[in-house]
Amino acid sequence: MKLDVVLGLQWGDEGKGKIVDVLAGNYPIVARFQGGPNAGHSLHFEGKSFVLRSIPSGIFRKDAINVIGNGVVLDPITFRKECENIEATGVPVKERIAVSKKAHLILPTHRLLDAANEAAMGKGKIGSTLKGIGPTYTDKVSRNGLRVGDILASDFQERYGKLKARHVRTLSQMQFDCNPDAEEAEFFAAVDYLRQFRLIDCEYFVNKELDDKPILAEGAQGSMLDIDYGSYPFVTSSSTACAGACIGLGVAPSRIGHVYGIFKAYCTRVGSGPFPTELFDETGEKLRKIGNEFGAVTGRPRRCGWLDLVALKYAVMISGVTDLIMMKSDCLDSFPVIKVCTSYKVNGQETSQVPFDTYASIEPVYTEFKGWNADLTGCRSESELPEAFRNYIAFMEDYLGVPIKIISLGPDRDATIMR
Ligand code: IMO
Ligand code: MG
């Protein structure tokens, strides 16, 4: 069977949680393969709402196993809080979650380093979620990191002490005022909690299960935050594209099936970095208000702008997207004119490519659509969709060369049209 992948195609916050929750009904296994608690995946069903950070969005589906893959960075403290929160609603999380022994651990001092790095960058800061993501991946790549499997070793405490000492030296060199011991007791208690979970050899587990079961891989962040293909350096520290699912779970590229690419009908970005279609006027304000564009993790207001098809087509190419999923077009219901960026002007030259220097002066060139001026939120089938809206969809499919297979018209599980 195949590994199908769900990816965000923009700057994160596309609605991956909702879609994975909807699709999870068809998959006995859901797996996260990169990122960590910088993600905030929101789920709404039966009048309840949850924001998931490290736990895959299949957790509320009975009989689904939720894998935290080796490409993920896991903060035991956040993970424990998240699990206990869900456990309190009667979900048997320990039965439904399996964690790769090769996933790297976020220490409390990784979070302090994240804050120290950002403070040192001043105005040029990344706008990180400050969850310790960058410093943990840095330790992974520089071969200093601690992994989930290490918590089973008798000398774990000692290894922790060694890594912490390195961090403390750096923090003091950076003259960052903090208490590195503050969360240590909570960290070790959370590590004890983590030991109660099924710790797996993810690559063996996933490949064996794929023999007779389909698996859904759940991406975090978005293509434009990818460490290689995003607007570097204003990116996250992992591979958010489809290839990341292979590395982050130990699966060969030939096993990939559908690649579901999720995008919102407009764009948002939190944190710093280039955003060619950003709106600084009341239209942007209106998008933020109607779309409730405030960070699920940090509460920060998200920057808003028109849909950027140049960036979207780039993301489709990098990941080989086979099925598009469009979110939140209902948020455009009341706009008389809807714009989509179909090319860039870079130094006066028109192009349909994302330039190397994303800080070059990019001027978006727009195609305008007359708004459909109708309430889409109640639509549950294709035939109920207004013609102006269907034309708009057809235009996008034509531009991107990939069919839009799912249209989401509200946060709830049910507000979804399958095409
Ligand atoms: P989900 O999975 C939106 C952004 C941060 C910052 C940059 C680097 O909910 O879509 P990091 O903490 O990773 O070092 O931050 O990436 N960022 C996200 N933006 N949604 C996310 O996740 C994000 N995860 C990281 O705002 O600009
Ligand atoms: Mg988010």
PDB file of N, CA and C in Angstrom, residues 18 328-331 333 372-386 389 407-418:
ATOM      1  N   LYS A  18      -7.505  20.093  10.189  1.00  0.00           N
ATOM      2  CA  LYS A  18      -8.870  19.741   9.801  1.00  0.00           C
ATOM      3  C   LYS A  18      -8.873  18.659   8.727  1.00  0.00           C
ATOM      4  N   LYS A 328     -10.976  27.691   3.174  1.00  0.00           N
ATOM      5  CA  LYS A 328     -11.393  29.040   3.574  1.00  0.00           C
ATOM      6  C   LYS A 328     -11.828  29.952   2.432  1.00  0.00           C
ATOM      7  N   SER A 329     -12.283  29.388   1.298  1.00  0.00           N
ATOM      8  CA  SER A 329     -12.772  30.307   0.263  1.00  0.00           C
ATOM      9  C   SER A 329     -14.032  31.020   0.740  1.00  0.00           C
ATOM     10  N   ASP A 330     -14.744  30.413   1.712  1.00  0.00           N
ATOM     11  CA  ASP A 330     -15.932  31.078   2.271  1.00  0.00           C
ATOM     12  C   ASP A 330     -15.571  32.417   2.914  1.00  0.00           C
ATOM     13  N   CYS A 331     -14.301  32.582   3.318  1.00  0.00           N
ATOM     14  CA  CYS A 331     -13.894  33.855   3.925  1.00  0.00           C
ATOM     15  C   CYS A 331     -13.883  34.984   2.896  1.00  0.00           C
ATOM     16  N   ASP A 333     -16.379  35.392   0.716  1.00  0.00           N
ATOM     17  CA  ASP A 333     -17.785  35.553   0.296  1.00  0.00           C
ATOM     18  C   ASP A 333     -18.220  37.004   0.085  1.00  0.00           C
ATOM     19  N   TRP A 372     -18.277  36.298  -5.757  1.00  0.00           N
ATOM     20  CA  TRP A 372     -19.523  35.538  -5.958  1.00  0.00           C
ATOM     21  C   TRP A 372     -20.640  36.074  -5.093  1.00  0.00           C
ATOM     22  N   ASN A 373     -20.250  36.848  -4.075  1.00  0.00           N
ATOM     23  CA  ASN A 373     -21.237  37.559  -3.270  1.00  0.00           C
ATOM     24  C   ASN A 373     -22.373  36.640  -2.799  1.00  0.00           C
ATOM     25  N   ALA A 374     -22.026  35.505  -2.268  1.00  0.00           N
ATOM     26  CA  ALA A 374     -23.014  34.543  -1.757  1.00  0.00           C
ATOM     27  C   ALA A 374     -22.389  33.800  -0.584  1.00  0.00           C
ATOM     28  N   ASP A 375     -23.232  33.273   0.266  1.00  0.00           N
ATOM     29  CA  ASP A 375     -22.750  32.557   1.448  1.00  0.00           C
ATOM     30  C   ASP A 375     -22.433  31.102   1.072  1.00  0.00           C
ATOM     31  N   LEU A 376     -21.154  30.753   1.104  1.00  0.00           N
ATOM     32  CA  LEU A 376     -20.755  29.396   0.705  1.00  0.00           C
ATOM     33  C   LEU A 376     -20.798  28.406   1.862  1.00  0.00           C
ATOM     34  N   THR A 377     -20.901  28.941   3.080  1.00  0.00           N
ATOM     35  CA  THR A 377     -20.678  28.066   4.250  1.00  0.00           C
ATOM     36  C   THR A 377     -21.683  26.915   4.352  1.00  0.00           C
ATOM     37  N   GLY A 378     -22.881  27.128   3.769  1.00  0.00           N
ATOM     38  CA  GLY A 378     -23.880  26.070   3.871  1.00  0.00           C
ATOM     39  C   GLY A 378     -23.797  25.050   2.730  1.00  0.00           C
ATOM     40  N   CYS A 379     -22.988  25.338   1.703  1.00  0.00           N
ATOM     41  CA  CYS A 379     -22.922  24.439   0.536  1.00  0.00           C
ATOM     42  C   CYS A 379     -22.304  23.106   0.928  1.00  0.00           C
ATOM     43  N   ARG A 380     -22.929  22.032   0.497  1.00  0.00           N
ATOM     44  CA  ARG A 380     -22.404  20.699   0.804  1.00  0.00           C
ATOM     45  C   ARG A 380     -22.201  19.858  -0.454  1.00  0.00           C
ATOM     46  N   SER A 381     -22.508  20.457  -1.611  1.00  0.00           N
ATOM     47  CA  SER A 381     -22.250  19.723  -2.846  1.00  0.00           C
ATOM     48  C   SER A 381     -21.867  20.705  -3.938  1.00  0.00           C
ATOM     49  N   GLU A 382     -21.188  20.183  -4.921  1.00  0.00           N
ATOM     50  CA  GLU A 382     -20.677  20.961  -6.049  1.00  0.00           C
ATOM     51  C   GLU A 382     -21.777  21.797  -6.711  1.00  0.00           C
ATOM     52  N   SER A 383     -22.968  21.194  -6.882  1.00  0.00           N
ATOM     53  CA  SER A 383     -24.038  21.855  -7.623  1.00  0.00           C
ATOM     54  C   SER A 383     -24.564  23.099  -6.902  1.00  0.00           C
ATOM     55  N   GLU A 384     -24.340  23.180  -5.591  1.00  0.00           N
ATOM     56  CA  GLU A 384     -24.814  24.351  -4.848  1.00  0.00           C
ATOM     57  C   GLU A 384     -23.859  25.541  -4.975  1.00  0.00           C
ATOM     58  N   LEU A 385     -22.679  25.320  -5.547  1.00  0.00           N
ATOM     59  CA  LEU A 385     -21.683  26.395  -5.610  1.00  0.00           C
ATOM     60  C   LEU A 385     -22.024  27.378  -6.723  1.00  0.00           C
ATOM     61  N   PRO A 386     -21.954  28.707  -6.456  1.00  0.00           N
ATOM     62  CA  PRO A 386     -22.285  29.687  -7.486  1.00  0.00           C
ATOM     63  C   PRO A 386     -21.331  29.618  -8.683  1.00  0.00           C
ATOM     64  N   PHE A 389     -17.946  31.315  -8.563  1.00  0.00           N
ATOM     65  CA  PHE A 389     -16.991  30.564  -7.748  1.00  0.00           C
ATOM     66  C   PHE A 389     -16.404  29.391  -8.537  1.00  0.00           C
ATOM     67  N   ILE A 407     -12.868  20.932  -1.253  1.00  0.00           N
ATOM     68  CA  ILE A 407     -13.079  22.344  -0.931  1.00  0.00           C
ATOM     69  C   ILE A 407     -13.625  22.395   0.486  1.00  0.00           C
ATOM     70  N   SER A 408     -12.943  23.136   1.340  1.00  0.00           N
ATOM     71  CA  SER A 408     -13.395  23.254   2.728  1.00  0.00           C
ATOM     72  C   SER A 408     -14.052  24.615   2.908  1.00  0.00           C
ATOM     73  N   LEU A 409     -15.249  24.602   3.480  1.00  0.00           N
ATOM     74  CA  LEU A 409     -16.017  25.849   3.600  1.00  0.00           C
ATOM     75  C   LEU A 409     -16.369  26.154   5.041  1.00  0.00           C
ATOM     76  N   GLY A 410     -15.495  25.819   5.948  1.00  0.00           N
ATOM     77  CA  GLY A 410     -15.715  26.100   7.363  1.00  0.00           C
ATOM     78  C   GLY A 410     -14.878  25.147   8.190  1.00  0.00           C
ATOM     79  N   PRO A 411     -14.648  25.490   9.460  1.00  0.00           N
ATOM     80  CA  PRO A 411     -13.731  24.697  10.276  1.00  0.00           C
ATOM     81  C   PRO A 411     -14.242  23.294  10.620  1.00  0.00           C
ATOM     82  N   ASP A 412     -15.542  23.099  10.588  1.00  0.00           N
ATOM     83  CA  ASP A 412     -16.079  21.820  11.045  1.00  0.00           C
ATOM     84  C   ASP A 412     -15.801  20.689  10.064  1.00  0.00           C
ATOM     85  N   ARG A 413     -15.642  19.477  10.618  1.00  0.00           N
ATOM     86  CA  ARG A 413     -15.442  18.274   9.806  1.00  0.00           C
ATOM     87  C   ARG A 413     -16.419  18.203   8.637  1.00  0.00           C
ATOM     88  N   ASP A 414     -17.693  18.536   8.899  1.00  0.00           N
ATOM     89  CA  ASP A 414     -18.741  18.360   7.896  1.00  0.00           C
ATOM     90  C   ASP A 414     -18.717  19.404   6.775  1.00  0.00           C
ATOM     91  N   ALA A 415     -18.122  20.555   7.043  1.00  0.00           N
ATOM     92  CA  ALA A 415     -18.129  21.630   6.046  1.00  0.00           C
ATOM     93  C   ALA A 415     -17.064  21.368   4.986  1.00  0.00           C
ATOM     94  N   THR A 416     -17.241  20.263   4.248  1.00  0.00           N
ATOM     95  CA  THR A 416     -16.223  19.799   3.318  1.00  0.00           C
ATOM     96  C   THR A 416     -16.901  19.230   2.083  1.00  0.00           C
ATOM     97  N   ILE A 417     -16.476  19.687   0.897  1.00  0.00           N
ATOM     98  CA  ILE A 417     -17.022  19.122  -0.346  1.00  0.00           C
ATOM     99  C   ILE A 417     -15.929  18.278  -1.017  1.00  0.00           C
ATOM    100  N   MET A 418     -16.234  17.009  -1.242  1.00  0.00           N
ATOM    101  CA  MET A 418     -15.290  16.124  -1.939  1.00  0.00           C
ATOM    102  C   MET A 418     -15.676  16.132  -3.407  1.00  0.00           C
TER     103      MET A 418
END
